[in-house]
Each structure stands twice: as structure tokens, then as C-alpha cells.
């Protein structure tokens, strides 16, 4: 709204920005990932298995959600994944992908093409920048199976709808929520655990950090700066307190060889 008012001033539609007279304190917002939303590997596998059990539509989306959990792709990055982004999908071991674009949903009224999604550069990246991401062996298997069964869609899209068009958020959200209800126990389903597909990405980044991968490497794979990475995921780095306490004790332990002096 403020930008609109500023623009109105630029074109002389308003003599001044009326919002400048409003006293307002920015509300506090949660800027870190809530650990309660992060699923573990067993829960993720249950969710993917439940996705496959949701009929033909669900079967098409297993690898799609797998890209978010195993490779930390944003939904708009997975939606735009093309065959040439998949650098290697070996029969065994790790693969690799190189992301070049994303396709965020902004609504048909706000795109040049009139379609709900429009291809753009990667988030927080300049046009032409790329992002390498390792492909977990389990995701390699999911992608190989997906491509073998469904091939690719128009413009070599990896993930398309049943009718060959772009995968819509309405379609994958419907499958996700049904799969979540089928995969989780009552208490899990009632909790904040993986309430959104985006939480699968949070789980991937949290897993990498807790596995001891260097933050600089995690930031590169996830498409963050190191500063943002550590700030956003600070509450999801678990199991490090005991090690920190041990190191403090080591650093403050009395020196048995020290002798007093006058």
C-alpha cells in the first residue's frame, strides 16, 4: 500500500503520502522455523508412501514431494524442474541437479502470460545464477521411477498434471493433506508437524544442519545466505547443547600442573 501511495505521488495523483502521518509499530513476527513443524526421516517416508496410495494423482506426486524433503526444493522450484536440470541420476549412489529457474504462483492477473505461474530466476538470485543440489540416493530412485513411468511433459517438465499441463498448487495441496491424514497418527495429525508442503523443505535443511554439514555448504544447496540460514533455522539445530557444554568444561577445567605464586 505504501508503494502505491508513493507511486501516486510520482504521477501527481496525490500531493503527499497520507500513510506517513500514521503512527505504527511493526508487530513482532516469527522469523525462525518452528521445530514442531519438522518431520524426521521415518515420518517423511510414511508421508511419501501415503502420497503414493492416493490414486493416480498421488502416484505422480511422490517424487515431487520427495524433491522438497530430500533436496530442499521450494514448491515453485520443484514445479519448474526440467529434465536438463537433472545432471545425473545413477543407478546407485548420489545424483546431482542444477537449478536454473523457479515458477512461483502469483496469479493470472499479475503475470505477462496470463497464466497463474511464470518462470523467473531463482529466489534471492540474479538472472542467470544457478544452484547445485545433491540428489539423495532415495530421491534418485524416486525420480528414475517417475521418469520411467510418466516421462516428461511439455518443455521437458518433470512434473505435470494428469492432463499434461503444469502441476497446480490446488492439485498438490489436495493430495498432500489427504496423504498427511493417512500417514500420521492422531496426535501427529493434530500437531503442527508438516502442515504445509514447504515444511518438507524445512525438514531437509534441518536434517543437513543436524548431520553436521557445514553451514556454508547447506546455504549453497538451499539457496540461502549463511546469515539467513543460521537465523531462520537456529531453533532446529538440536542435539548440540551437550557437546557445547562438554567443550566449555574442557576450556574451564583447572590446570593440574599450574602452581601458585606470590
Coordinates of C-alpha atoms in Angstrom, one line a residue, residues 86-255:
X86 CA 18.9 -33.4 -13.6
X87 CA 22.6 -33.6 -14.2
X88 CA 23.0 -37.2 -13.0
X89 CA 20.7 -40.0 -11.8
X90 CA 22.9 -43.0 -11.4
X91 CA 21.6 -46.5 -10.7
X92 CA 23.3 -46.4 -7.3
X93 CA 24.5 -43.6 -5.0
X94 CA 24.1 -39.9 -5.1
X95 CA 22.9 -37.8 -8.1
X96 CA 23.1 -34.1 -8.8
X97 CA 20.8 -31.4 -10.1
X98 CA 21.5 -27.9 -11.2
X99 CA 18.6 -25.5 -10.6
X100 CA 18.3 -22.6 -13.0
X101 CA 14.7 -21.2 -12.6
X102 CA 11.6 -21.3 -10.4
X103 CA 8.0 -20.8 -11.2
X104 CA 6.2 -19.0 -8.4
X105 CA 2.5 -18.7 -8.4
X106 CA 1.4 -15.0 -8.5
X107 CA -2.0 -15.3 -10.1
X108 CA -3.0 -14.8 -13.7
X109 CA -3.7 -11.1 -13.1
X110 CA -0.1 -10.5 -12.3
X111 CA 1.8 -12.4 -15.0
X112 CA 2.7 -11.3 -18.5
X113 CA 1.5 -14.6 -19.9
X114 CA -2.0 -14.6 -18.2
X115 CA -1.1 -17.9 -16.5
X116 CA -1.0 -18.4 -12.7
X117 CA 2.7 -19.2 -12.8
X118 CA 5.5 -17.5 -14.6
X119 CA 9.1 -18.7 -14.9
X120 CA 11.6 -16.5 -13.1
X121 CA 15.1 -16.5 -11.7
X122 CA 15.8 -18.5 -8.6
X123 CA 14.7 -16.8 -5.3
X124 CA 17.3 -14.4 -4.0
X125 CA 19.4 -14.9 -7.1
X126 CA 20.2 -12.7 -10.1
X127 CA 19.0 -13.8 -13.5
X128 CA 21.3 -16.5 -14.9
X129 CA 22.6 -17.7 -11.5
X130 CA 22.3 -21.4 -10.8
X131 CA 22.3 -23.6 -7.7
X132 CA 23.8 -27.1 -7.4
X133 CA 21.9 -29.6 -5.2
X134 CA 22.9 -33.2 -4.4
X135 CA 20.2 -35.8 -5.0
X136 CA 19.9 -38.2 -2.1
X137 CA 20.0 -41.9 -3.3
X138 CA 16.4 -42.4 -2.3
X139 CA 15.3 -39.4 -4.3
X140 CA 17.4 -40.7 -7.2
X141 CA 15.3 -43.8 -7.1
X142 CA 12.0 -41.9 -6.9
X143 CA 13.0 -39.7 -9.9
X144 CA 14.1 -42.6 -12.0
X145 CA 10.9 -44.4 -11.3
X146 CA 8.8 -41.3 -12.1
X147 CA 10.6 -40.6 -15.4
X148 CA 10.3 -44.3 -16.4
X149 CA 6.5 -44.4 -15.7
X150 CA 5.5 -40.9 -16.8
X151 CA 8.3 -39.5 -19.0
X152 CA 8.3 -35.7 -19.2
X153 CA 5.7 -33.1 -20.2
X154 CA 5.8 -30.1 -22.4
X155 CA 9.2 -28.3 -22.5
X156 CA 10.6 -31.4 -20.7
X157 CA 8.9 -30.7 -17.4
X158 CA 9.5 -33.4 -14.9
X159 CA 6.2 -32.9 -13.1
X160 CA 2.9 -32.3 -14.9
X161 CA -0.7 -32.8 -14.1
X162 CA -2.7 -35.8 -15.3
X163 CA -3.8 -33.9 -18.4
X164 CA -0.3 -32.8 -19.3
X165 CA -0.5 -29.3 -18.0
X166 CA 1.6 -27.6 -15.3
X167 CA 1.2 -29.1 -11.8
X168 CA -1.1 -26.7 -9.9
X169 CA -0.9 -25.8 -6.2
X170 CA -4.5 -26.7 -5.8
X171 CA -3.8 -30.3 -7.0
X172 CA -0.8 -31.0 -5.0
X173 CA -2.2 -29.4 -1.8
X174 CA -5.2 -31.6 -2.0
X175 CA -3.1 -34.7 -2.3
X176 CA -0.7 -33.5 0.4
X177 CA -3.3 -33.0 3.0
X178 CA -5.0 -36.4 2.3
X179 CA -1.7 -38.1 2.5
X180 CA -0.8 -36.3 5.7
X181 CA -4.0 -37.5 7.3
X182 CA -3.3 -41.1 6.2
X183 CA 0.3 -41.1 7.2
X184 CA 0.2 -39.6 10.7
X185 CA -1.2 -40.8 13.9
X186 CA -4.0 -38.8 15.6
X187 CA -1.7 -36.7 17.8
X188 CA 0.7 -36.2 14.9
X189 CA -2.0 -35.1 12.5
X190 CA -3.4 -32.7 15.2
X191 CA 0.0 -31.1 15.7
X192 CA 2.0 -28.6 13.7
X193 CA 4.0 -31.4 12.1
X194 CA 4.4 -30.8 8.3
X195 CA 1.3 -28.8 7.9
X196 CA 2.4 -27.4 4.6
X197 CA 4.5 -28.9 1.7
X198 CA 7.0 -26.1 2.4
X199 CA 7.7 -27.7 5.8
X200 CA 9.3 -30.6 3.9
X201 CA 12.0 -28.2 2.7
X202 CA 12.5 -27.0 6.3
X203 CA 12.9 -30.6 7.3
X204 CA 15.6 -31.2 4.6
X205 CA 17.6 -28.1 5.7
X206 CA 17.3 -29.0 9.4
X207 CA 18.5 -32.6 8.6
X208 CA 21.5 -31.3 6.8
X209 CA 22.5 -29.0 9.6
X210 CA 22.0 -31.6 12.3
X211 CA 24.0 -34.1 10.3
X212 CA 27.0 -31.7 10.7
X213 CA 27.1 -30.4 7.2
X214 CA 29.0 -27.1 7.1
X215 CA 26.5 -24.1 7.1
X216 CA 28.3 -22.7 4.1
X217 CA 27.5 -25.8 2.2
X218 CA 24.0 -26.1 3.4
X219 CA 23.4 -22.4 2.4
X220 CA 24.6 -23.1 -1.1
X221 CA 22.4 -26.1 -1.5
X222 CA 19.4 -24.5 0.0
X223 CA 19.7 -21.1 -1.8
X224 CA 20.2 -19.0 1.4
X225 CA 22.9 -16.8 2.7
X226 CA 24.7 -18.2 5.7
X227 CA 23.4 -15.4 7.9
X228 CA 19.8 -16.1 6.9
X229 CA 20.3 -19.8 7.2
X230 CA 21.5 -19.7 10.7
X231 CA 18.9 -17.1 11.8
X232 CA 16.0 -19.0 10.3
X233 CA 17.0 -22.5 11.4
X234 CA 18.6 -21.6 14.7
X235 CA 15.8 -23.4 16.7
X236 CA 16.0 -26.5 14.6
X237 CA 19.7 -27.3 15.3
X238 CA 19.2 -29.9 18.0
X239 CA 21.5 -32.2 19.9
X240 CA 24.4 -29.7 20.1
X241 CA 23.8 -28.5 23.7
X242 CA 25.6 -31.4 25.4
X243 CA 28.6 -31.1 23.1
X244 CA 28.7 -27.3 23.7
X245 CA 28.7 -27.9 27.5
X246 CA 31.4 -30.5 27.2
X247 CA 33.6 -28.1 25.3
X248 CA 33.0 -25.4 27.9
X249 CA 34.0 -27.7 30.7
X250 CA 37.2 -28.6 28.8
X251 CA 38.0 -25.0 28.4
X252 CA 37.5 -24.1 32.0
X253 CA 39.0 -27.2 33.7
X254 CA 41.6 -26.4 36.3
X255 CA 45.2 -26.9 35.1

